[in-house]
Amino acid sequence: MKKLIVILILLIKVGETFSQTIFTDVNSLKNRADYYYKQLAYARAADLYAEALKKKKNIKDCDLNRKAAMLFKKMARYEEAKRCFENIHFSGHALSAQDSIDYFNTLRAINDPKADTIFTKVHSRIVLNNLFRDSLYYNIFDLPFNTAGSEYCPVQLYKGMFYVTEEEDTSVVRNYNALNNGGFARIYFAQKSDTGWSNAVKVDFDKKDVLHIGPIAFYDSVKAIVNLCIKGDQEPYRLELYSAEFDESLNKWKYLSPVSLNNSEYSVGHPAISKDGQRLFFVSDKEGGYGGTDIYMSILKSGSWSDPINLGSKINTKGDEKYPFLTEDNILFFSSDGKYGMGGLDIYYVDFQFKDTIVVNMGFPVNSNLDDFGFSYNLKNKSGYFSSNRRNNGGDDDLYMYTENKVFFDLSIFDDFDKKDLIGFSVSLIDAELNIPIRCIPGAFPNEIKANLRPGHTYRLVVYKDDYKNDTLNISTYGNAAYTKRISKSVYLKRKHIYNASLHFKSEFSRENFSGALILINNMTENTLDTLDNITATATIKLDGDCEYIITSRNGDKLRYIYVEKKSFKLSALVPYYNLYLGAATPSILYVRIKECVSTKDVEAANVPKVTVWDWVNRNQFNITPGPEGVFQIVVMDDRLYDLLIDNKEVKLQGNEAVHDNYCIKYLHDSGRQQFRLQK
């Protein structure tokens, strides 16, 4: 028993001396913070980083700010992380690509409006390095009805092609708003047959005094929204939108009527409309936009068009956005000269199916260093059409067709345990280099999905299913330029070991149960963050037996006791730096690991042994009743000596365990107390 007393004293003194030696050698807050960070004592490290950054000489320390920013972001202290990223920027250091991404995610977490600007810069930097990569994906062809003049905005319909061409007309004064390319535009139609294209003919619209016709957008087979400029009494003449319907008996577009969105103060043009005719996209130079011309959307409600909605800074820029086109599967194409691109107007697209989708530059060879615009897409034959002035140094616009080379990809999903088909899963397929989500479609079987991939790309695929572990695949299509190539993969999802964990909380200050706190549960293995709002003294959550967690409070109170109420599991609260004195600093983060006990099991409540502590200074003893899972604690005073007995038998200390003939006693650190769990 005396040996135990000596060991306890030595452990206390050695811990104190060790801590003093460490920080005698560490001569700066930064080094101390680095030490705690490496030991996973994140809360202590974060506080020291924050303290170091209060010193003026450290404000421009790039390394310090970067480490602090990463840690603050990890701990959801986003405002502090934001300041650190801005310190790096304003100190004259360029943010790396990863820094910029982390900065963007930090701003987005606090809904900072600067997030969109940062995102644009980050994505554009990546895009510029990849614009020529897509040359493997597209085949470009001239259309046969190009002339020495300008042809633009092709749209395929009725087994033919509608497009806009400019005519010389010197009898009319050219004085109307220049949303168009200039000239006096008319719409032509060329029929396609098995032997080729017919000669193009002018499309007749039953409207007088028209200076300009086109582009045109179709819906419901025989209906359209057409762009007109009509000669009026006052100049300048504005571009306007008109609805039209095709009269098959007269072979003529008739019943033109102005759309209610037209305005004498600004132009409204370049229509695009959804297949059902309920959403209308258009271009306007109205006041309140982001630049010269912006793209707007209006929704048809009870037969009337809603007020225009600007599509926002993700699409619109300080430059000009023009020529929108909406595909049947909800992808919006448009041209812009205000984004990072190849020069002039570039063609971009954005998929409205995804909430957080990004704008993508179509790259070379669809885009060139001059103007590329008027894009349309045929979903049935997977071909597209566009116009460009890339020839003759921009002297005229010509029509082009493109086809896509594809790598066919199919994926099958199975249960790893019984190898049976899995259904009810979700799949996220992402262009790994551009971070673009790719649409997947169901395959012929319930456990299968298919997608068309681009040659010369890398992709990341993540498969999700409730109660199963996520699985990630990396897919490369380099070397698969031919469209006949196919990639087939199978994924075997492993079932999670999910257990209900009961978390118990006590205040650091009052030692009482506390409630109303916000608890953050950070899954370090899968890099996910969950929250518990307004918790009471206990909270039940599901934890994965194969994952590690960081659990922390956000209201100033620190977590005192956390354990899992399950007989076959134990919890370890690992804290890298501590001493055994009452009143020592309590870490605000416990590093939690749920691990299955194979060789031990928790003490049953009916068989809880007698725990006795002998106080040598006061010459008395007191008994302790272990709590749930055999957990108990001892208050350690620095001027007293103790003995620990289990069923009146002395306990020996070995490392962080106390050895007993009948029980395995695990040490759980809780600042100024020694806390143990009894296990057989």
XYZ file of C-alpha atoms in Angstrom:
680
model
C 0.000 0.000 0.000
C 2.883 2.337 0.760
C 4.243 1.600 -2.710
C 0.958 2.811 -4.173
C 1.234 6.038 -2.219
C 4.760 6.629 -3.469
C 3.688 5.943 -7.073
C 0.796 8.401 -6.811
C 3.109 11.109 -5.473
C 5.675 10.443 -8.187
C 3.040 10.523 -10.916
C 1.744 13.874 -9.691
C 5.198 15.434 -9.363
C 6.508 14.004 -12.617
C 3.464 15.326 -14.473
C 4.004 18.775 -12.975
C 7.749 18.767 -13.701
C 7.209 17.483 -17.233
C 4.746 20.228 -18.044
C 7.041 22.901 -16.628
C 10.016 21.527 -18.584
C 8.094 21.547 -21.820
C 7.066 25.159 -21.535
C 10.418 26.321 -20.244
C 11.822 25.265 -23.603
C 8.909 26.635 -25.606
C 9.469 30.367 -25.895
C 6.447 31.475 -27.868
C 2.702 31.123 -27.921
C 2.959 29.842 -31.463
C 5.229 26.943 -30.495
C 2.995 26.060 -27.583
C -0.015 26.122 -29.893
C 1.813 23.903 -32.380
C 2.604 21.460 -29.590
C -1.018 21.175 -28.495
C -2.175 20.904 -32.110
C 0.103 17.923 -32.728
C -1.231 16.343 -29.548
C -4.822 16.821 -30.806
C -5.659 19.215 -27.958
C -7.403 21.466 -30.439
C -9.234 23.748 -28.013
C -6.061 24.621 -26.139
C -4.146 25.082 -29.396
C -6.860 27.342 -30.812
C -6.845 29.570 -27.738
C -3.061 29.913 -27.941
C -3.173 30.710 -31.677
C -5.784 33.380 -30.952
C -3.605 34.812 -28.182
C -0.552 34.844 -30.471
C -2.471 36.717 -33.167
C -3.261 39.507 -30.731
C 0.388 40.511 -30.910
C 0.942 43.011 -33.693
C 4.167 41.391 -34.921
C 2.299 38.147 -35.650
C -0.495 39.629 -37.781
C 1.546 39.183 -40.984
C 2.919 35.764 -40.051
C 1.592 33.704 -42.964
C 2.348 30.310 -41.407
C 0.709 31.246 -38.105
C -2.416 32.598 -39.792
C -2.729 29.560 -42.039
C -2.474 27.084 -39.139
C -4.882 29.122 -37.043
C -7.339 29.461 -39.933
C -7.395 25.711 -40.545
C -7.947 24.992 -36.858
C -10.624 27.663 -36.384
C -12.448 26.319 -39.448
C -12.240 22.762 -38.096
C -13.770 23.940 -34.805
C -16.511 25.997 -36.518
C -15.023 29.276 -35.230
C -15.638 30.770 -38.647
C -15.294 34.483 -37.868
C -11.798 33.908 -36.480
C -10.923 31.720 -39.464
C -12.107 34.481 -41.801
C -9.822 37.040 -40.115
C -6.838 34.715 -40.480
C -7.414 34.204 -44.211
C -7.743 37.969 -44.641
C -4.511 38.493 -42.670
C -2.728 36.283 -45.206
C -4.186 38.249 -48.116
C -3.517 41.709 -46.725
C 0.015 40.812 -45.681
C 0.922 40.549 -49.365
C 0.906 36.755 -49.599
C -1.187 35.111 -52.284
C -3.732 32.581 -51.100
C -2.975 29.152 -52.484
C -5.681 27.295 -54.391
C -6.491 25.240 -51.276
C -6.448 28.354 -49.080
C -8.918 30.000 -51.439
C -11.232 26.994 -51.324
C -11.091 26.893 -47.521
C -11.659 30.659 -47.391
C -14.703 30.269 -49.639
C -16.144 27.485 -47.453
C -15.574 29.633 -44.356
C -17.403 32.604 -45.891
C -20.246 30.391 -47.043
C -20.634 28.976 -43.519
C -21.375 32.469 -42.150
C -23.360 33.597 -45.217
C -20.804 36.260 -46.072
C -21.699 37.884 -49.436
C -18.031 37.805 -50.450
C -18.282 34.015 -50.825
C -19.592 34.222 -54.398
C -16.728 36.495 -55.478
C -14.114 34.215 -53.945
C -15.736 31.178 -55.525
C -15.644 32.758 -58.975
C -11.927 33.486 -58.642
C -11.120 30.010 -57.353
C -13.099 28.231 -60.024
C -11.857 30.478 -62.830
C -8.256 29.737 -61.870
C -8.970 26.034 -62.281
C -10.999 26.494 -65.459
C -8.286 28.450 -67.260
C -5.966 25.480 -66.846
C -8.537 23.099 -68.324
C -10.194 24.941 -71.215
C -8.241 23.092 -73.891
C -8.721 19.710 -72.260
C -12.164 19.211 -73.822
C -10.838 19.050 -77.399
C -11.081 15.251 -77.033
C -14.762 15.539 -76.246
C -16.094 17.561 -79.208
C -16.050 17.174 -82.965
C -16.777 20.463 -84.799
C -18.344 20.739 -88.283
C -19.418 23.664 -90.482
C -23.074 23.831 -91.467
C -23.595 24.006 -95.252
C -25.699 27.156 -95.374
C -22.991 29.545 -94.167
C -22.501 32.522 -96.468
C -20.207 35.510 -96.741
C -22.651 37.310 -94.452
C -23.589 36.534 -90.847
C -25.611 33.547 -89.688
C -26.166 32.915 -86.007
C -28.368 31.410 -83.260
C -29.221 28.019 -84.853
C -32.098 25.968 -83.370
C -33.111 22.511 -84.611
C -36.840 21.772 -84.984
C -39.133 19.900 -87.431
C -36.182 17.936 -88.839
C -34.660 21.192 -89.925
C -32.774 24.231 -88.744
C -34.003 27.717 -87.878
C -31.325 30.389 -87.753
C -30.887 34.153 -87.970
C -29.194 35.864 -90.901
C -28.596 39.522 -91.670
C -29.841 41.262 -94.802
C -28.703 44.493 -96.381
C -31.430 47.148 -96.278
C -30.315 50.674 -96.940
C -33.824 52.072 -96.948
C -34.156 52.019 -93.205
C -32.167 54.105 -90.757
C -30.223 51.861 -88.384
C -31.208 53.311 -85.034
C -32.297 50.731 -82.512
C -30.926 49.255 -79.355
C -27.854 47.141 -80.030
C -28.657 43.990 -78.056
C -28.323 42.205 -81.368
C -25.198 41.885 -83.488
C -26.214 44.739 -85.774
C -27.725 44.576 -89.262
C -31.313 43.764 -90.183
C -31.959 40.238 -89.088
C -34.428 37.721 -90.492
C -35.129 34.101 -89.583
C -34.483 31.367 -92.176
C -35.320 27.668 -92.193
C -33.424 24.804 -93.889
C -34.982 21.324 -94.126
C -32.849 18.243 -93.539
C -33.405 14.978 -95.397
C -31.537 11.748 -95.901
C -29.652 13.330 -98.798
C -28.673 16.545 -96.986
C -29.944 20.059 -96.360
C -32.406 21.913 -98.571
C -31.936 25.516 -99.601
C -32.852 27.827 -96.741
C -36.033 29.903 -97.049
C -37.123 33.007 -95.160
C -39.705 32.430 -92.402
C -42.742 34.643 -92.831
C -44.092 36.425 -89.762
C -47.379 38.233 -90.126
C -46.105 41.572 -88.839
C -45.424 44.909 -90.521
C -42.694 47.506 -89.927
C -40.338 44.936 -88.473
C -36.705 45.986 -88.497
C -35.335 42.944 -86.780
C -36.538 39.343 -86.270
C -34.699 36.764 -84.160
C -33.525 34.867 -82.268
C -36.465 32.522 -81.660
C -37.265 29.996 -78.915
C -39.758 27.135 -79.364
C -42.030 25.250 -76.990
C -45.059 22.986 -77.246
C -44.086 22.075 -80.847
C -46.006 24.863 -82.614
C -45.477 27.801 -80.261
C -42.597 30.223 -79.961
C -41.255 33.373 -78.366
C -39.560 35.528 -80.980
C -37.347 38.582 -80.676
C -38.566 41.576 -82.726
C -37.574 45.161 -83.187
C -40.451 47.167 -84.663
C -40.142 50.605 -86.161
C -42.079 53.033 -84.001
C -42.672 56.743 -83.567
C -39.719 57.360 -81.255
C -36.097 56.370 -81.279
C -34.187 54.432 -80.150
C -36.232 51.387 -81.060
C -36.188 48.676 -78.394
C -35.959 44.948 -78.783
C -39.169 43.250 -77.658
C -40.528 39.749 -77.193
C -43.602 38.438 -79.001
C -45.441 35.174 -78.685
C -46.301 33.369 -81.928
C -48.040 30.222 -83.110
C -47.566 28.266 -86.294
C -50.533 28.010 -88.655
C -50.001 24.803 -90.603
C -52.774 25.588 -93.102
C -51.045 28.798 -94.135
C -47.524 27.560 -93.442
C -46.930 30.788 -91.572
C -46.173 31.984 -88.050
C -49.144 34.067 -86.942
C -50.966 35.440 -83.958
C -48.075 37.580 -82.839
C -48.789 39.368 -79.577
C -46.397 41.348 -77.359
C -45.223 39.808 -74.107
C -46.101 41.839 -71.014
C -42.416 42.080 -70.059
C -41.689 44.575 -72.861
C -40.807 48.115 -71.756
C -40.184 51.340 -73.659
C -37.314 52.220 -71.297
C -35.129 49.207 -72.030
C -34.751 46.276 -74.394
C -35.950 42.733 -73.771
C -34.531 40.094 -76.095
C -32.765 36.790 -76.759
C -35.565 34.506 -75.491
C -35.212 30.985 -74.076
C -38.206 29.083 -72.749
C -38.864 25.804 -70.939
C -40.529 22.972 -72.812
C -43.817 23.506 -70.947
C -43.778 27.254 -71.607
C -43.810 28.143 -67.899
C -40.334 29.707 -67.514
C -39.035 32.409 -69.819
C -35.398 33.493 -69.838
C -34.320 36.651 -71.623
C -31.639 39.325 -71.824
C -32.143 42.952 -70.846
C -30.189 46.140 -70.267
C -32.647 47.373 -67.650
C -31.318 49.325 -64.678
C -30.307 47.475 -61.540
C -28.326 44.734 -63.257
C -24.731 43.688 -62.769
C -23.333 44.950 -66.059
C -24.251 45.858 -69.629
C -26.848 43.140 -70.297
C -28.001 40.535 -67.788
C -30.063 37.364 -68.036
C -33.452 37.363 -66.289
C -36.173 34.803 -65.681
C -39.945 35.210 -65.496
C -42.506 32.574 -64.455
C -45.971 32.218 -65.957
C -48.557 32.433 -63.181
C -52.281 32.313 -63.917
C -51.654 33.372 -67.485
C -49.388 36.335 -66.624
C -45.612 36.664 -66.556
C -44.109 37.451 -63.151
C -41.757 40.367 -62.532
C -38.289 39.625 -63.951
C -35.868 37.828 -61.642
C -32.182 38.542 -62.166
C -30.258 35.249 -62.207
C -27.639 36.732 -59.904
C -23.885 37.137 -59.773
C -23.166 33.444 -60.358
C -24.295 33.964 -63.970
C -24.316 37.723 -64.566
C -21.158 39.848 -64.486
C -19.981 43.402 -65.098
C -19.762 42.471 -68.778
C -22.518 41.239 -71.104
C -24.455 37.997 -70.794
C -26.428 37.061 -73.916
C -28.176 34.309 -75.897
C -29.584 31.948 -73.241
C -30.835 28.513 -74.248
C -32.632 26.034 -71.937
C -32.470 22.312 -72.682
C -35.259 19.854 -71.952
C -33.286 18.489 -69.004
C -32.935 21.903 -67.364
C -29.442 22.974 -68.402
C -29.057 26.679 -69.216
C -26.467 27.639 -71.839
C -25.491 31.270 -72.402
C -22.645 33.468 -73.606
C -20.631 35.965 -71.585
C -17.636 38.231 -72.041
C -17.400 39.038 -68.328
C -15.955 35.778 -67.003
C -12.509 34.214 -67.172
C -12.514 32.614 -70.589
C -10.722 32.263 -73.891
C -11.598 35.715 -75.190
C -14.642 37.571 -76.514
C -17.967 35.890 -75.841
C -17.543 32.367 -74.488
C -20.295 29.767 -74.146
C -21.056 28.551 -70.613
C -23.606 26.272 -69.037
C -25.155 25.759 -65.622
C -27.276 22.795 -64.510
C -30.386 23.998 -62.674
C -31.018 20.518 -61.302
C -28.372 21.042 -58.603
C -28.767 23.723 -55.963
C -25.046 24.438 -55.560
C -24.060 23.919 -59.183
C -21.370 26.028 -60.791
C -21.030 27.776 -64.140
C -18.858 25.828 -66.577
C -16.933 27.121 -69.587
C -17.384 24.697 -72.521
C -13.732 25.099 -73.459
C -11.958 24.550 -76.756
C -12.940 23.870 -79.530
C -16.493 25.144 -78.910
C -15.007 28.388 -77.592
C -12.311 30.389 -79.353
C -10.437 33.629 -78.771
C -13.263 35.551 -80.535
C -17.076 35.540 -80.086
C -18.889 32.222 -79.598
C -22.613 32.421 -78.902
C -26.141 31.389 -79.840
C -25.805 27.837 -78.535
C -28.595 25.224 -78.799
C -28.686 21.533 -77.979
C -30.655 18.536 -79.247
C -31.156 16.087 -76.412
C -32.265 13.211 -78.634
C -29.170 12.963 -80.810
C -26.772 14.541 -78.283
C -25.606 17.168 -80.742
C -25.270 20.910 -80.391
C -25.210 23.955 -82.641
C -23.653 27.361 -82.141
C -22.389 30.425 -83.967
C -18.946 32.024 -83.973
C -16.963 34.744 -85.747
C -13.682 32.872 -85.308
C -12.959 33.050 -89.054
C -11.785 36.055 -91.028
C -10.624 37.797 -87.846
C -14.189 38.201 -86.655
C -15.478 39.496 -89.990
C -18.700 37.464 -89.993
C -20.652 34.917 -87.969
C -20.960 31.319 -89.118
C -22.923 28.288 -87.936
C -21.282 25.176 -86.492
C -22.426 21.772 -85.338
C -20.695 19.698 -82.718
C -20.984 16.076 -81.656
C -19.763 14.524 -78.435
C -17.318 11.703 -77.902
C -18.354 9.740 -74.838
C -17.031 7.162 -72.441
C -19.947 5.033 -71.314
C -19.888 4.321 -67.595
C -22.049 1.931 -65.602
C -21.938 1.107 -61.917
C -23.479 -1.768 -59.947
C -23.902 -1.667 -56.155
C -23.919 -4.678 -53.820
C -23.947 -5.495 -50.112
C -20.407 -6.455 -49.071
C -21.660 -9.053 -46.569
C -24.080 -11.165 -48.613
C -23.132 -9.843 -52.098
C -26.812 -9.149 -52.863
C -28.033 -6.216 -54.953
C -28.543 -2.972 -53.058
C -31.339 -0.533 -53.853
C -32.296 2.789 -52.327
C -28.811 4.251 -52.616
C -27.658 7.703 -53.758
C -24.743 8.406 -56.070
C -22.736 11.601 -56.459
C -20.553 11.661 -59.575
C -18.247 14.688 -59.684
C -15.708 15.971 -62.175
C -12.756 15.851 -59.787
C -10.777 18.595 -61.507
C -13.614 21.116 -61.922
C -15.760 19.935 -58.987
C -18.799 19.699 -61.266
C -21.633 17.273 -60.440
C -22.472 14.898 -63.293
C -25.980 13.637 -63.839
C -26.531 9.886 -63.435
C -29.476 7.879 -64.750
C -30.928 4.561 -63.571
C -29.740 1.484 -65.420
C -31.627 -1.607 -66.503
C -31.529 -3.036 -62.959
C -32.498 -1.469 -59.579
C -28.900 -1.624 -58.318
C -27.370 0.042 -61.410
C -26.721 3.573 -62.651
C -25.269 4.859 -65.925
C -23.549 8.067 -67.042
C -21.756 9.484 -70.072
C -18.261 10.677 -69.186
C -15.861 12.878 -71.104
C -12.544 11.577 -72.403
C -9.444 12.986 -70.743
C -11.078 13.679 -67.372
C -10.870 12.351 -63.840
C -13.988 11.794 -61.774
C -14.824 11.110 -58.155
C -17.844 8.936 -57.387
C -19.362 8.590 -53.916
C -22.088 6.042 -53.128
C -24.362 6.686 -50.118
C -26.901 4.502 -48.372
C -28.425 4.696 -44.897
C -26.736 2.401 -42.368
C -23.897 1.709 -44.810
C -20.476 3.274 -45.058
C -19.921 5.628 -47.961
C -17.649 4.326 -50.675
C -15.598 6.493 -53.026
C -14.199 5.599 -56.434
C -11.730 7.545 -58.552
C -12.336 7.137 -62.281
C -10.024 8.254 -65.076
C -10.998 8.487 -68.749
C -7.573 9.469 -70.020
C -6.759 7.371 -73.057
C -10.445 6.748 -73.812
C -11.003 9.217 -76.644
C -13.236 7.002 -78.753
C -16.900 7.138 -77.921
C -17.172 3.334 -78.037
C -15.098 2.930 -74.883
C -16.869 1.688 -71.771
C -15.966 1.607 -68.089
C -17.833 -0.747 -65.743
C -17.395 -0.740 -61.980
C -18.909 -2.532 -59.002
C -19.132 -1.207 -55.456
C -19.602 -3.361 -52.361
C -20.902 -1.246 -49.470
C -20.023 -2.255 -45.927
C -22.650 -2.053 -43.232
C -22.030 0.398 -40.411
C -21.738 -0.636 -36.784
C -24.304 1.854 -35.523
C -24.909 2.146 -31.777
C -27.014 4.426 -29.647
C -24.732 6.523 -27.450
C -26.012 8.369 -24.405
C -23.998 11.530 -23.794
C -24.000 12.969 -20.297
C -23.020 16.601 -19.677
C -22.066 18.544 -16.557
C -20.952 22.142 -16.217
C -17.265 22.783 -15.594
C -18.147 25.600 -13.220
C -21.143 24.385 -11.216
C -20.543 20.632 -11.519
C -24.269 20.427 -12.241
C -26.134 19.136 -15.242
C -26.529 21.836 -17.853
C -29.007 22.240 -20.691
C -29.693 24.572 -23.592
C -26.180 24.211 -25.023
C -25.245 23.675 -28.644
C -23.158 20.517 -28.954
C -21.004 19.905 -32.028
C -20.276 16.305 -32.992
C -17.463 16.221 -35.524
C -16.950 12.885 -37.244
C -13.210 13.038 -37.939
C -13.209 9.844 -40.001
C -15.868 10.893 -42.511
C -15.319 14.657 -42.102
C -18.933 15.446 -41.219
C -20.374 17.762 -38.577
C -23.662 17.272 -36.691
C -25.193 19.498 -34.034
C -27.424 18.988 -31.005
C -29.493 22.045 -30.085
C -30.843 22.814 -26.616
C -29.618 19.589 -25.081
C -30.561 18.544 -21.567
C -28.244 16.752 -19.172
C -28.253 13.752 -21.490
C -28.645 13.267 -25.210
C -28.879 10.090 -27.258
C -27.177 9.975 -30.648
C -26.102 7.336 -33.127
C -22.378 6.744 -33.399
C -20.495 4.584 -35.847
C -18.264 2.090 -34.105
C -15.563 2.533 -36.745
C -15.320 6.333 -36.599
C -13.544 8.849 -34.389
C -15.342 11.912 -33.073
C -14.587 15.275 -31.526
C -17.398 16.475 -29.279
C -17.488 20.027 -27.935
C -19.859 22.617 -26.478
C -20.385 26.078 -27.945
C -21.805 27.959 -24.929
C -18.721 28.176 -22.693
C -19.545 25.138 -20.583
C -17.187 22.266 -21.180
C -18.062 18.620 -21.408
C -17.322 16.783 -18.175
C -18.657 13.287 -18.663
C -19.343 11.448 -21.889
C -19.821 7.734 -22.076
C -21.685 5.209 -24.156
C -24.325 3.171 -22.377
C -23.822 -0.155 -24.112
C -22.526 -3.248 -22.449
C -20.172 -4.392 -25.180
C -18.532 -1.036 -25.773
C -16.201 1.248 -23.944
C -15.315 4.921 -24.435
C -11.893 6.490 -24.199
C -11.516 10.222 -23.643
C -7.970 10.961 -24.775
C -6.385 14.213 -23.639
C -2.710 14.641 -24.530
C -1.669 17.108 -21.821
C -2.927 17.165 -18.239
C -1.938 16.987 -14.576
C -3.708 15.524 -11.595
C -4.266 18.710 -9.575
C -7.733 19.959 -8.712
C -8.476 23.162 -10.573
C -6.205 22.438 -13.539
C -7.374 23.709 -16.929
C -10.059 21.477 -18.418
C -9.787 20.777 -22.153
C -12.900 21.972 -23.950
C -12.627 19.157 -26.490
C -12.613 15.486 -25.670
C -11.211 13.197 -28.339
C -13.701 10.347 -28.386
C -13.173 6.865 -29.700
C -15.873 4.204 -29.615
C -14.194 0.815 -29.647
C -15.552 -2.684 -29.225
C -14.424 -4.603 -26.153
C -13.453 -8.137 -27.098
C -11.654 -9.420 -24.012
C -13.480 -7.365 -21.379
C -17.054 -6.536 -20.487
C -18.607 -3.864 -18.315
C -19.602 -4.586 -14.747
C -23.267 -5.502 -14.323
C -25.194 -3.212 -11.983
C -26.186 -6.091 -9.723
C -22.544 -7.108 -9.264
C -20.940 -3.736 -8.611
C -18.042 -4.254 -6.212
C -17.202 -2.219 -3.132
C -14.857 0.672 -3.929
C -13.009 2.190 -0.981
C -10.631 5.140 -0.822
C -8.367 5.510 2.220
C -7.265 9.067 3.086
C -3.914 8.804 4.873
C -3.797 12.425 5.986
C -7.198 12.494 7.714
C -6.954 8.831 8.645
C -10.409 7.987 7.356
C -12.009 6.132 4.515
C -15.036 6.631 2.280
C -16.911 4.353 -0.067
C -17.800 5.059 -3.695
C -20.607 3.529 -5.737
C -19.692 3.221 -9.420
C -22.155 4.767 -11.841
C -23.277 3.616 -15.299
C -20.849 1.195 -16.932
C -18.865 1.016 -13.712
C -17.585 4.598 -13.972
C -16.446 6.312 -10.801
C -14.151 9.185 -9.866
C -11.897 10.335 -7.080
C -11.185 13.935 -6.132
C -7.393 14.313 -5.854
C -6.031 16.961 -3.439
C -2.379 17.902 -3.770
C -1.628 17.683 -0.036
C -3.044 14.248 0.626
C -2.159 10.626 0.017
C -4.622 7.920 -0.945
C -5.044 4.197 -1.311
C -7.604 2.609 -3.617
C -9.210 -0.700 -2.706
C -11.687 -2.854 -4.646
C -13.543 -5.339 -2.442
C -10.992 -4.522 0.260
C -8.118 -5.519 -2.008
C -5.353 -3.056 -2.913
C -5.182 -1.759 -6.507
C -1.879 -1.332 -8.308
C -1.256 1.380 -10.911
C 0.251 0.431 -14.284
C 0.358 3.275 -16.805
C -3.180 4.504 -17.306
C -4.739 1.373 -15.829
C -5.184 0.161 -12.307
C -4.559 -3.592 -11.990
C -6.780 -5.819 -9.930
C -7.153 -9.590 -9.854
C -10.835 -9.514 -10.812
C -11.299 -6.212 -12.687
C -9.742 -4.162 -15.463
C -9.877 -0.541 -14.268
C -9.548 1.939 -17.117
C -8.392 5.469 -16.344
C -10.538 8.242 -17.858
C -9.069 11.742 -17.492
C -11.359 14.493 -16.235
C -9.033 17.336 -15.194
C -8.706 17.583 -11.407
C -10.273 14.230 -10.825
C -9.157 10.722 -11.499
C -12.001 8.892 -13.202
C -12.090 5.147 -13.697
C -14.296 2.497 -15.252
C -14.488 -1.029 -13.871
C -14.463 -3.838 -16.406
C -14.169 -7.554 -15.830
